[in-house]
Coordinates of C-alpha atoms in Angstrom, one line a residue:
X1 CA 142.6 53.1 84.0
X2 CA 144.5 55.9 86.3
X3 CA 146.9 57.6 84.8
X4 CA 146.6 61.6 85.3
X5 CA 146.8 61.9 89.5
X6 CA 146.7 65.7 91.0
X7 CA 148.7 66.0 94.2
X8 CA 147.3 68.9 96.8
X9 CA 149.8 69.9 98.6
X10 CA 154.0 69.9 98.7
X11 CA 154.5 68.8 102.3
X12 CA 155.9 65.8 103.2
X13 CA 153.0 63.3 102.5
X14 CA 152.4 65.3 99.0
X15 CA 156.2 64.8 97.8
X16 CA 156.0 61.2 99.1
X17 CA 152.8 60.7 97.4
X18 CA 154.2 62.6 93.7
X19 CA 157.3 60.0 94.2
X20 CA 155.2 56.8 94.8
X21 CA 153.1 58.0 91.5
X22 CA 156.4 57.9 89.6
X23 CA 157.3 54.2 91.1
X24 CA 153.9 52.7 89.8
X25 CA 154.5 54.8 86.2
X26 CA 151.7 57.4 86.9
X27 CA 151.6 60.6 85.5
X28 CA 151.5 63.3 88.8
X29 CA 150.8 67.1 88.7
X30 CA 151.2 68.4 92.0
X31 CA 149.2 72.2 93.2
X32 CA 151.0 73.4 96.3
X33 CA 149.7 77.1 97.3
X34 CA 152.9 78.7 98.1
X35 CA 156.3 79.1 96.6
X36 CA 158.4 76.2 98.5
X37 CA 158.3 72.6 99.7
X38 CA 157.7 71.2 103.3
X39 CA 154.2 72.4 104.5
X40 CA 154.2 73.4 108.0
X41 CA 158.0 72.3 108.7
X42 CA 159.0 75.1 106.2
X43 CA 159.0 78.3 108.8
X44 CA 157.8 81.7 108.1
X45 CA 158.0 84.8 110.6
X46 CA 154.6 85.7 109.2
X47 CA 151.3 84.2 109.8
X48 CA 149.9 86.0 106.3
X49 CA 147.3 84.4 104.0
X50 CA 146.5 81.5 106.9
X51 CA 149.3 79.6 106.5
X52 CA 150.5 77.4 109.0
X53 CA 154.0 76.8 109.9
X54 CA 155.9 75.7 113.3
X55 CA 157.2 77.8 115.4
X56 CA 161.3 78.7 115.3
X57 CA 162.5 76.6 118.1
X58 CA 160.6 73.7 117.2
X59 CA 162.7 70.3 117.4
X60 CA 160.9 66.7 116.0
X61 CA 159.3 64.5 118.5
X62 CA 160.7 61.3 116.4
X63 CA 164.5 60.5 115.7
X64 CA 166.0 60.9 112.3
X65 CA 165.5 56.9 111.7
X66 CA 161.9 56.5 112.8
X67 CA 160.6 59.2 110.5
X68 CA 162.8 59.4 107.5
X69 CA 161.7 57.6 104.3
X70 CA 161.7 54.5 103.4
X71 CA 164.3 54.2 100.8
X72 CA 166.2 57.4 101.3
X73 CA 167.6 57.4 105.3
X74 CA 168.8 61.1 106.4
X75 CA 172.6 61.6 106.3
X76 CA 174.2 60.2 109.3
X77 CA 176.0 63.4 109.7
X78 CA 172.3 64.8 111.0
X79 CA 171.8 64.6 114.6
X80 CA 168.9 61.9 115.8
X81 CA 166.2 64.9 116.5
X82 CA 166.2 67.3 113.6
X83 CA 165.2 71.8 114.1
X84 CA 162.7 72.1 111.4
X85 CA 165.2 73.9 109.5
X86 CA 168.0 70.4 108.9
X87 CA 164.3 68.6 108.2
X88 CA 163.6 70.7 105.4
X89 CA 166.8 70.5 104.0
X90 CA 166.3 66.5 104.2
X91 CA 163.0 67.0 102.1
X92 CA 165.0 69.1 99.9
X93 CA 167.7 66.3 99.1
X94 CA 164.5 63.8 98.5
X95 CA 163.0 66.1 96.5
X96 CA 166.0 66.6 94.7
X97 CA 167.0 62.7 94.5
X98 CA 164.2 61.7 93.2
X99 CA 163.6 64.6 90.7
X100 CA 160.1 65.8 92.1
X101 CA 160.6 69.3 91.5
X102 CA 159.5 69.5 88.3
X103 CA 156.0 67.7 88.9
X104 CA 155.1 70.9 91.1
X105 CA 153.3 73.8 90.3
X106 CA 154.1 76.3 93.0
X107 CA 152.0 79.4 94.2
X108 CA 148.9 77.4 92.6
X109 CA 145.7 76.7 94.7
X110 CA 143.5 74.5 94.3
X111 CA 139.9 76.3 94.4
X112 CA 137.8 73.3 93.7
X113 CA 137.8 69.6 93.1
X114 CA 134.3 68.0 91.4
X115 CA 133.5 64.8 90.6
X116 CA 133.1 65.0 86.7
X117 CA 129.5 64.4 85.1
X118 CA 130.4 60.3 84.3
X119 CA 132.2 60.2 87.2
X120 CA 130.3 56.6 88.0
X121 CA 132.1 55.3 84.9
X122 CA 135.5 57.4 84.6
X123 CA 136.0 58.2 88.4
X124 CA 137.2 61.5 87.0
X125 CA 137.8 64.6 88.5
X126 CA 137.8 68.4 87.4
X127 CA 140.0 70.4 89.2
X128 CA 140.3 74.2 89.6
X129 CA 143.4 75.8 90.3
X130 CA 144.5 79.8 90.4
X131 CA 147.9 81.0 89.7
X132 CA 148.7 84.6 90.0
X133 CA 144.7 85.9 89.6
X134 CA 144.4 83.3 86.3
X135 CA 142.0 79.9 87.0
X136 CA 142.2 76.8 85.3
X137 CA 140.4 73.8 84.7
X138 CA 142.1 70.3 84.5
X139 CA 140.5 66.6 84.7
X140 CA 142.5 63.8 86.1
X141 CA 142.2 60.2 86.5
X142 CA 142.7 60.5 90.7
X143 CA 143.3 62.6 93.3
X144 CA 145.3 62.5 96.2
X145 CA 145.0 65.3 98.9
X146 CA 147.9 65.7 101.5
X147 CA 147.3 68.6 103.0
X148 CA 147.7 67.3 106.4
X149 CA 145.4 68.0 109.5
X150 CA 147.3 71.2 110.6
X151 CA 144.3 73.1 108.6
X152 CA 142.5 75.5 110.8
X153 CA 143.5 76.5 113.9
X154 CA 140.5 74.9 117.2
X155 CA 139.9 78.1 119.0
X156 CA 137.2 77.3 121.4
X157 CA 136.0 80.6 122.9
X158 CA 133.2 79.5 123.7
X159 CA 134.2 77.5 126.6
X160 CA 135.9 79.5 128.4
X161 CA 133.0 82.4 129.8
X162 CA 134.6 86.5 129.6
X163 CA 137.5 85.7 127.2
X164 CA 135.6 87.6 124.4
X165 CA 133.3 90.2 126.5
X166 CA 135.6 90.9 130.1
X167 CA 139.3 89.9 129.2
X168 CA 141.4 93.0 129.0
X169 CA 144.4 91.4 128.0
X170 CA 145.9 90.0 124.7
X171 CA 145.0 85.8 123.6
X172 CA 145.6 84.0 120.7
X173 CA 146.5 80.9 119.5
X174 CA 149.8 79.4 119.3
X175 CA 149.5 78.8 115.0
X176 CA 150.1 83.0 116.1
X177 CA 153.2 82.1 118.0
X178 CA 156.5 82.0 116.4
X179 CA 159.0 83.3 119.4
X180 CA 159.4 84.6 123.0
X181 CA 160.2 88.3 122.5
X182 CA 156.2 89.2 122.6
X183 CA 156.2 87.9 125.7
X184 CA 158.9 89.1 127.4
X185 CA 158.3 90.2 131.2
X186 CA 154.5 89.4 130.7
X187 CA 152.7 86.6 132.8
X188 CA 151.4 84.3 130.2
X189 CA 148.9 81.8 130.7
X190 CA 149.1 78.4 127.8
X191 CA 145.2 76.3 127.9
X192 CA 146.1 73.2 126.8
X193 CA 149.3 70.6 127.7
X194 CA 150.0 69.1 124.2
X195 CA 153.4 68.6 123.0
X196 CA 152.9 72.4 121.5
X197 CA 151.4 73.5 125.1
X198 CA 154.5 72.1 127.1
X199 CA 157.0 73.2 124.6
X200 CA 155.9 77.1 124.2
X201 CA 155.1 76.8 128.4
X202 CA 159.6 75.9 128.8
X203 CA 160.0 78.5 126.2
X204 CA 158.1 81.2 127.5
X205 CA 159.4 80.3 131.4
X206 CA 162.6 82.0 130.0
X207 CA 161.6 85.5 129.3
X208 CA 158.5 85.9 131.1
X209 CA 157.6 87.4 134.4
X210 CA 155.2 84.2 135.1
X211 CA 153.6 81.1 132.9
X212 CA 150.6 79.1 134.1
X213 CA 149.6 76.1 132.3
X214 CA 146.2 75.0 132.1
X215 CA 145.3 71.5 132.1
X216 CA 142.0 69.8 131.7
X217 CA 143.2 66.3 132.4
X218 CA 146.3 63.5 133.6
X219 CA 149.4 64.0 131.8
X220 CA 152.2 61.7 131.0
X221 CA 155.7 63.4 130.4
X222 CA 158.6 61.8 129.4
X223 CA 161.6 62.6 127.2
X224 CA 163.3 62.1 123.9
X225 CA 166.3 60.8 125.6
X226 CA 165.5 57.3 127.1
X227 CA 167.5 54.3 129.0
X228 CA 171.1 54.8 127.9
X229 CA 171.3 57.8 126.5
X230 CA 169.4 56.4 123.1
X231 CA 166.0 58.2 121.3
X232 CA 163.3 57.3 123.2
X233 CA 161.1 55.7 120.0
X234 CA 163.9 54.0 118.5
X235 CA 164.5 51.8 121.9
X236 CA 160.6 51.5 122.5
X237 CA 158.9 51.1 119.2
X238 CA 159.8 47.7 118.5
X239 CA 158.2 44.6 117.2
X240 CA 159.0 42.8 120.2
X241 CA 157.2 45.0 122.4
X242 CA 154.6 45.4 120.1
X243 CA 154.3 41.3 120.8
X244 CA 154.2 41.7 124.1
X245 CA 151.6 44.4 124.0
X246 CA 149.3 42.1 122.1
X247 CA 150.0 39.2 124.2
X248 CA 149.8 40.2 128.0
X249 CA 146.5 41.5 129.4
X250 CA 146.1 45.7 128.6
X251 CA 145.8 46.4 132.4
X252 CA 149.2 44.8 132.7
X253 CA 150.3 46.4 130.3
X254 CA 148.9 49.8 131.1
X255 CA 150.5 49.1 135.0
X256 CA 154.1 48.7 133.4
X257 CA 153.9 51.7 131.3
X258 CA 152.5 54.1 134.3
X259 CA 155.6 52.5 136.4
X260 CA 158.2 53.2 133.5
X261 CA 156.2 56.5 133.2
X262 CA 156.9 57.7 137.4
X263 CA 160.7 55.8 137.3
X264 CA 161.7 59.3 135.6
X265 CA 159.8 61.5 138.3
X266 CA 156.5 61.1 140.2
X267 CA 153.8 62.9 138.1
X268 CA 151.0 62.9 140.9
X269 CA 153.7 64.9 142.9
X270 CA 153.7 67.4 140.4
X271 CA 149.8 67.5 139.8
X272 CA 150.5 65.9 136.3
X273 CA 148.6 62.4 136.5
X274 CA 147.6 59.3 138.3
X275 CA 148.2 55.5 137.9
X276 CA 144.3 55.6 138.6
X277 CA 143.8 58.0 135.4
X278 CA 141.7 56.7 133.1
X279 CA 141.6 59.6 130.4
X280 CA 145.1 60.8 129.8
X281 CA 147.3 62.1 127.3
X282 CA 151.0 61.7 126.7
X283 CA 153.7 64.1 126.1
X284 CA 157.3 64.6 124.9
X285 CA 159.1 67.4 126.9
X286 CA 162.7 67.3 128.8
X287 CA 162.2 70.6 130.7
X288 CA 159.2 70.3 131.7
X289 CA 159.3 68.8 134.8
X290 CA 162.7 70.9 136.0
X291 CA 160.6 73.9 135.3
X292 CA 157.4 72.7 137.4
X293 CA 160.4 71.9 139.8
X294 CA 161.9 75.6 139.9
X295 CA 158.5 77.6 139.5
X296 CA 159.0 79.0 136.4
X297 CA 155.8 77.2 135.3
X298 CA 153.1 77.0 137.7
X299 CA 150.7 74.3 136.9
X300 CA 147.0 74.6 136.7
X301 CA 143.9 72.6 136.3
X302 CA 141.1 74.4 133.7
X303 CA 140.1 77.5 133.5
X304 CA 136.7 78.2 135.0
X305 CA 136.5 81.7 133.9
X306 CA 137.8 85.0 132.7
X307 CA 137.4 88.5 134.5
X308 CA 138.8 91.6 133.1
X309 CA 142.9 90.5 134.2
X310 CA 142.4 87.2 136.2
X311 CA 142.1 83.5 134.9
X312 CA 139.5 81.4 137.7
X313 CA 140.3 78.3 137.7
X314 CA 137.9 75.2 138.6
X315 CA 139.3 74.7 141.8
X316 CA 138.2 78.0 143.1
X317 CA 141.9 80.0 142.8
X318 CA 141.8 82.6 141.0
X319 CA 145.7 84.3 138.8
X320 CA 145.7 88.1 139.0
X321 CA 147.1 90.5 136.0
X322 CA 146.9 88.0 133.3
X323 CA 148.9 89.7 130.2
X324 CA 148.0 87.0 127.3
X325 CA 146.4 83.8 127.2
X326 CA 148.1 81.5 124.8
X327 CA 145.3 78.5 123.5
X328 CA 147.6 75.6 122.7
X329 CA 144.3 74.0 121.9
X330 CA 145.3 72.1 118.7
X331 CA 143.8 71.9 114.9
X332 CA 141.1 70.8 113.2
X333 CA 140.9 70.0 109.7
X334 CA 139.0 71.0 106.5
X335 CA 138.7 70.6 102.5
X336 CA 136.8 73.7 101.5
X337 CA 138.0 72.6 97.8
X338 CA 135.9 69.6 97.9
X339 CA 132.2 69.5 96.9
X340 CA 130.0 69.2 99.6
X341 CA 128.5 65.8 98.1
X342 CA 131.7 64.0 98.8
X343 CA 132.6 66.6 101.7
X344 CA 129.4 65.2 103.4
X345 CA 130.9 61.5 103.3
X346 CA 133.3 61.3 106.1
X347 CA 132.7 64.1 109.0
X348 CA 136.3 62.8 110.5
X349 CA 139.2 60.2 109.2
X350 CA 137.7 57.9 111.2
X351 CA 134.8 57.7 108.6
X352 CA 137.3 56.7 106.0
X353 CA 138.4 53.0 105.1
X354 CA 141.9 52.7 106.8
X355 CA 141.6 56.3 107.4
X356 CA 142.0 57.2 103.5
X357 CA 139.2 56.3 101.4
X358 CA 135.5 57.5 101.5
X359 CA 134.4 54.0 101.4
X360 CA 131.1 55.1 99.7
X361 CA 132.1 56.9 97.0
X362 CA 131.2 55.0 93.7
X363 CA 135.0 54.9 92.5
X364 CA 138.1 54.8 94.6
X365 CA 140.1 57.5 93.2
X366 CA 140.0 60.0 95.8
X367 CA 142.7 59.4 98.9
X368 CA 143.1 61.3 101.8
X369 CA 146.9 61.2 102.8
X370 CA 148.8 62.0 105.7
X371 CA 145.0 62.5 107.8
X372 CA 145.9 60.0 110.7
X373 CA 147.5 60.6 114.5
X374 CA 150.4 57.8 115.3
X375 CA 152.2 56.8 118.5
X376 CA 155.7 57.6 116.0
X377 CA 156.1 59.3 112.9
X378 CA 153.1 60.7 111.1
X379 CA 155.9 61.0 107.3
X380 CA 156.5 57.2 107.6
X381 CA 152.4 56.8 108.0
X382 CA 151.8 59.0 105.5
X383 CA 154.2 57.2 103.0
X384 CA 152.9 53.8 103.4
X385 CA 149.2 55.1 102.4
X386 CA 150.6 56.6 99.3
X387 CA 152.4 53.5 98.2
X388 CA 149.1 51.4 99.1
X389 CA 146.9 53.9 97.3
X390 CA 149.1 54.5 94.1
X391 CA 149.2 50.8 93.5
X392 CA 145.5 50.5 93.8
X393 CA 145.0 53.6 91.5
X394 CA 147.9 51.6 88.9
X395 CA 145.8 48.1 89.2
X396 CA 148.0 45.8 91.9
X397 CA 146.3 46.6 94.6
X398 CA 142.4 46.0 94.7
X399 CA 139.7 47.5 97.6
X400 CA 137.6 45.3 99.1
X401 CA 133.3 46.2 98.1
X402 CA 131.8 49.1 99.7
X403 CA 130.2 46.6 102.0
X404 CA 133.2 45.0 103.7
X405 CA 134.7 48.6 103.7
X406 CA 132.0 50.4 105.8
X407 CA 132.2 47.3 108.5
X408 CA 135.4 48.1 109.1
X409 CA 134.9 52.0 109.5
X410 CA 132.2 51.1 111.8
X411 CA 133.8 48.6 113.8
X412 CA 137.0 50.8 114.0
X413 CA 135.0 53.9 114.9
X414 CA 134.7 55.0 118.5
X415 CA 131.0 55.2 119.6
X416 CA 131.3 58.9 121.6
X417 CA 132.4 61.9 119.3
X418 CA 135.1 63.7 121.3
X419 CA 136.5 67.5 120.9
X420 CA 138.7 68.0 117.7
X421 CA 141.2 68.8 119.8
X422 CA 141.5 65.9 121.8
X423 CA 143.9 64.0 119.3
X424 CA 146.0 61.7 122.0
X425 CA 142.5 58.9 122.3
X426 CA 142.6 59.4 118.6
X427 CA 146.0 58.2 117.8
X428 CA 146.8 54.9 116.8
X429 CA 149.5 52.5 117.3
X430 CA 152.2 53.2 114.9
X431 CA 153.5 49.4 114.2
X432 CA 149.5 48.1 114.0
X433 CA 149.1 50.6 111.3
X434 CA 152.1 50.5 109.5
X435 CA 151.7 47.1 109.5
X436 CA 148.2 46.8 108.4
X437 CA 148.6 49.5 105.3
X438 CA 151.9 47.6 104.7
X439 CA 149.7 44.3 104.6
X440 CA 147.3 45.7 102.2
X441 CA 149.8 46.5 99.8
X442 CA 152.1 42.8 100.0
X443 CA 155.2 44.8 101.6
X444 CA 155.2 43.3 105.4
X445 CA 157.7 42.1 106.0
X446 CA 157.5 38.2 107.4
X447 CA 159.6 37.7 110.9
X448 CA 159.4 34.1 110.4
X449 CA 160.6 33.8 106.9
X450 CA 163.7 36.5 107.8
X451 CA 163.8 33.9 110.7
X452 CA 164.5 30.8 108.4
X453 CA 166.7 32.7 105.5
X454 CA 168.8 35.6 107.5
X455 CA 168.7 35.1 111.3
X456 CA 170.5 38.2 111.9
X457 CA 168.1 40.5 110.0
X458 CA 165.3 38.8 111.2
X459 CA 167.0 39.6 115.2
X460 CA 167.4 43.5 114.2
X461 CA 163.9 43.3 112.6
X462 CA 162.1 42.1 115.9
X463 CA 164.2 43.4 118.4
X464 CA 165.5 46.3 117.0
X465 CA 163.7 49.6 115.9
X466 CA 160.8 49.4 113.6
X467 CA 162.2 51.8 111.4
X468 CA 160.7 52.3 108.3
X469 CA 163.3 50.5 105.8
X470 CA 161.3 47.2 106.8
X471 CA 158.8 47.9 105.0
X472 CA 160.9 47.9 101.8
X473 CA 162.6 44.1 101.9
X474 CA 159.5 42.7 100.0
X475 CA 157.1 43.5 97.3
X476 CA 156.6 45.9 95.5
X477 CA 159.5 48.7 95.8
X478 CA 161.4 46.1 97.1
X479 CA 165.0 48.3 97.8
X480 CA 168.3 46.1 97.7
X481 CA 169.8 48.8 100.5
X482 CA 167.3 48.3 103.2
X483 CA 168.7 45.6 105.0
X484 CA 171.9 47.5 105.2
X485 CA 170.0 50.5 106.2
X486 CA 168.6 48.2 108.9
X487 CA 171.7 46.6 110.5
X488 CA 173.5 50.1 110.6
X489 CA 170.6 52.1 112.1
X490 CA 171.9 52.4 115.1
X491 CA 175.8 54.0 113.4
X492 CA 173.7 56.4 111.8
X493 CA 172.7 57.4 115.4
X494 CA 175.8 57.2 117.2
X495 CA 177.5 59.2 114.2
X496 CA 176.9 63.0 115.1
X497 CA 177.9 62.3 118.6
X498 CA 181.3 61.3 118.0
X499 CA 182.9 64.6 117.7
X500 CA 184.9 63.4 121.3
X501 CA 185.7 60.0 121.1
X502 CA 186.5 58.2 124.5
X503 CA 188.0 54.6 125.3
X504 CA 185.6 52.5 126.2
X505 CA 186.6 48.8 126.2
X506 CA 183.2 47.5 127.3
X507 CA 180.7 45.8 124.9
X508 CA 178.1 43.8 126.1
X509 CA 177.1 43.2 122.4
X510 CA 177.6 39.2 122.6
X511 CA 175.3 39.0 126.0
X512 CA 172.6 40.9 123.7
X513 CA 173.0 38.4 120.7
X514 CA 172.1 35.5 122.8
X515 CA 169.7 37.5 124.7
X516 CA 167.9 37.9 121.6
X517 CA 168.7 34.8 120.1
X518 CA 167.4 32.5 123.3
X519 CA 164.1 35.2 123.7
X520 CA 162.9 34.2 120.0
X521 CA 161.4 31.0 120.2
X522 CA 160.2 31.5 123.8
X523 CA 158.3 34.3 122.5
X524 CA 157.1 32.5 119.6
X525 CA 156.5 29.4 121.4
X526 CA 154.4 31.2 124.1
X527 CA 152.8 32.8 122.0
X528 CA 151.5 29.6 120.0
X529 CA 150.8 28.0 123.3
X530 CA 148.3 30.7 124.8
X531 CA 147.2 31.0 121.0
X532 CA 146.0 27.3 120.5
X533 CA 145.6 26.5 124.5
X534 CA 143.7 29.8 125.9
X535 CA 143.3 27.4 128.8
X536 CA 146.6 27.8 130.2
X537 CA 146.6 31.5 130.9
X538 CA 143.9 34.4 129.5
X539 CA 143.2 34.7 125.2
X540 CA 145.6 37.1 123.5
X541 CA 143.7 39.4 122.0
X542 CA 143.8 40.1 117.7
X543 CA 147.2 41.1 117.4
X544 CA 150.1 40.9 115.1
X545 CA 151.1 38.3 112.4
X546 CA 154.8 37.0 112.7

């Protein structure tokens, strides 16, 4: 029986992961290396001792509702995208809400964690921790290892000939960068067009004398701010287009996308993508474009080579009197605390069941948390693992045998390896995961039941946002506020923007109601149609449960 569980790591899937241990009555000890909560959203001016923080004008990618927890929404006083400074405060109110303070053991690193000599039996572990020079050896019951994927920065110098042996000039890479004034009045050239790679490109525009950015393949660009002035997730991650996804053919689907994708601007006028791309990436970035637009930012495809002050690119032009090259070229992860025997038995999450347990270790009481790349939030991922895994490790939730488990890693796993930094094929859709951890543990909620026994919550359930409070109106950890939470999502994101209130009489509220309430059963219907008569149009392909 688990009772004993260590934590690794105080960021925001080890705090969620020391309070689901308290829900199922576990006993949690968490080891977090420095002195504070909130991982790399807790910002440091210094780079010392390798740890990794954002950078100081950093602003989330996902609104306040999409990623905030499941039974504790962020004041409504917060604005919808949070600096990294207002989300740290948030996991500071959690922390201090649900008392998970005193279950850490700050500036304590974990050294080593072994499987225990009757391991087969027990499914112990012995774990190795330092504070202030002093190791110490503890056994536990479980362990539960959150220390994200923002490990170790992918600095591939390698492919990129004369950066090392001809370059004059300054690189680095951006886990380095923390603001502009460095850069001031140099010409700066970013590799890489990730969210990080776009953001630090607008950033830099401002001070210096010139920014290239390098990019090795299509990129989609679109911004926080979508069709009336709402956050972009909260209007587009949403069961019913989640049903639609499932239902109507990809290349349909992929078609709409591109053409909601170019209705902002034309990307293959600004060298960004194609409708005919087949390997692309998508970012978040507002300025962007504007700055392409102005020639602040001078776009570029990759880098060929380095001389001793130009960049040669692989369309034969060539950037003079390069001052720095700034590798926005991503993370890759590693548990160097881990023995190498269990080390050895996932090479990527993608070799873990539901990208959390080594599916072939003898007993399931080791869980990778947080360790997975989402179309939304990566906090409200990362939370719905740790309830599913501290249920298992309390005796509610069983794992299927090791047989049945490696199927599924196999059939999940793509066939090609790709560059660790390439994370955008890697990610997965944020409702089909949700859903299918949230499945595993009995706390999906059932559109069809909601349907039946409260129409209106079943309306804002479908239609609305998939916010996370869903995912707490059944089972276990069942909490009696979220259907409130859910009906007044979107006052909590109106709120902060009401510091000038003008009369507007208009409300097409009604027209939406019976919108909603007339698209129901023709979605349903069609869905059972094409379902039970693939005759009449193409087969759906495996998709969501009602």
């Amino acid at each position: 029986m688990v009772r004993r569980v260590a934590v690794i790591g105080a960021g925001v899937g080890g705090l969620a992961s020391i309070k689901c241990c308290l829900d199922e009555g576990l006993e949690p000890t968490c080891f977090e290396r420095s002195e504070d909560i909130g991982g790399i959203w807790r910002y440091t001016d210094s780079t010392d001792g390798g740890r990794i923080s954002v950078y100081r004008s950093v602003i989330t990618n996902t609104s306040k509702e999409m990623s905030c927890f499941s039974d504790f929404p962020c004041p409504e006083d917060f604005p919808s995208f949070l600096p990294h400074s207002l989300l740290l405060e948030y996991f500071r109110m959690y922390a201090r809400h649900f008392d998970l303070l005193r279950h850490i053991r700050f500036k304590t690193t974990a050294l080593s964690v072994k499987k225990r000599p009757d391991f087969t039996t027990s499914g112990q572990w012995e774990v190795v921790t330092e504070t202030d020079g002093i190791q110490e050896s503890h056994v536990f019951d479980a362990v539960m290892v959150c220390t994200g994927h923002y490990q170790e920065p992918h600095l591939p110098l390698a492919s990129f000939p004369g950066i090392e042996t001809r370059f004059k000039g300054q690189y680095l890479h951006s886990q380095e960068y923390k603001d502009v004034e460095a850069f001031r009045g140099k010409r700066v050239l970013v590799v890489g067009i990730g969210n990080t790679g776009g953001d630090l490109s607008v950033e830099l525009s401002r001070v210096a004398a010139k920014v290239f950015l390098s990019a090795r393949r299509s990129t989609w660009v679109f911004s926080r701010v979508s069709d009336h002035g709402f956050p972009f997730d909260m209007v587009n991650t949403t069961r019913f287009n989640h049903f639609l996804d499932w239902l109507l053919p990809s290349a349909l689907m992929k078609r709409i996308r591109f053409r909601k994708f170019n209705s902002w601007f034309n990307h293959a006028n600004y060298g960004l993508a194609s409708t005919k791309s087949s390997n692309f990436k998508v970012i978040i970035n507002e300025e962007l474009p504007f700055c392409l637009l102005s020639g602040t930012i001078v776009l570029k495809p990759t880098v060929k080579e380095f001389t001793e002050s130009s960049a040669v690119f692989e369309d034969g032009t060539t950037e003079e009197n390069i001052d720095v090259v700034l590798f926005a070229t991503g993370y890759i992860f590693s548990f160097p605390f881990l023995e190498e025997s269990v080390r050895s038995l996932f090479d990527d999450n993608r070799s873990l069941y539901k990208r959390i347990f080594p599916p072939q270790l003898e007993k399931p009481t080791l869980a990778i948390i947080g360790l997975v790349q989402l179309t939304g939030s990566v906090m409200v991922g990362a939370e719905m693992q740790a309830r599913w895994v501290t249920g298992i490790f309390a005796g509610w939730n069983k794992l299927p045998p090791t047989s049945r488990m490696m199927a599924d890693v196999l059939k999940k796993k793509p066939p090609v390896k790709r560059n660790p930094s390439e994370r955008e094929n890697l990610k997965i859709s944020f409702i089909s995961y949700t859903d299918e951890i949230a499945s595993c543990a009995s706390v999906k909620p059932s559109v069809l039941r909601l349907l039946l026994t409260d129409p209106r919550l079943a309306l804002a359930v479908f239609f609305g946002p998939c916010t996370p409070y869903q995912y707490r109106l059944v089972g276990r950890g069942k909490w009696s506020g979220a259907r409130d939470a859910i009906l007044t999502q979107w006052q909590r994101t109106l709120k902060p923007l009401r510091t000038r209130v003008v009369d507007d009489s208009s409300d097409g509220s009604d027209g939406w109601r019976w919108m909603c309430l007339l698209a129901v059963p023709v979605a349903l219907a069609a869905g059972f149609l094409l379902s039970k008569y693939p005759q009449l149009g193409w087969r759906p392909r495996a998709g969501p449960q009602l």
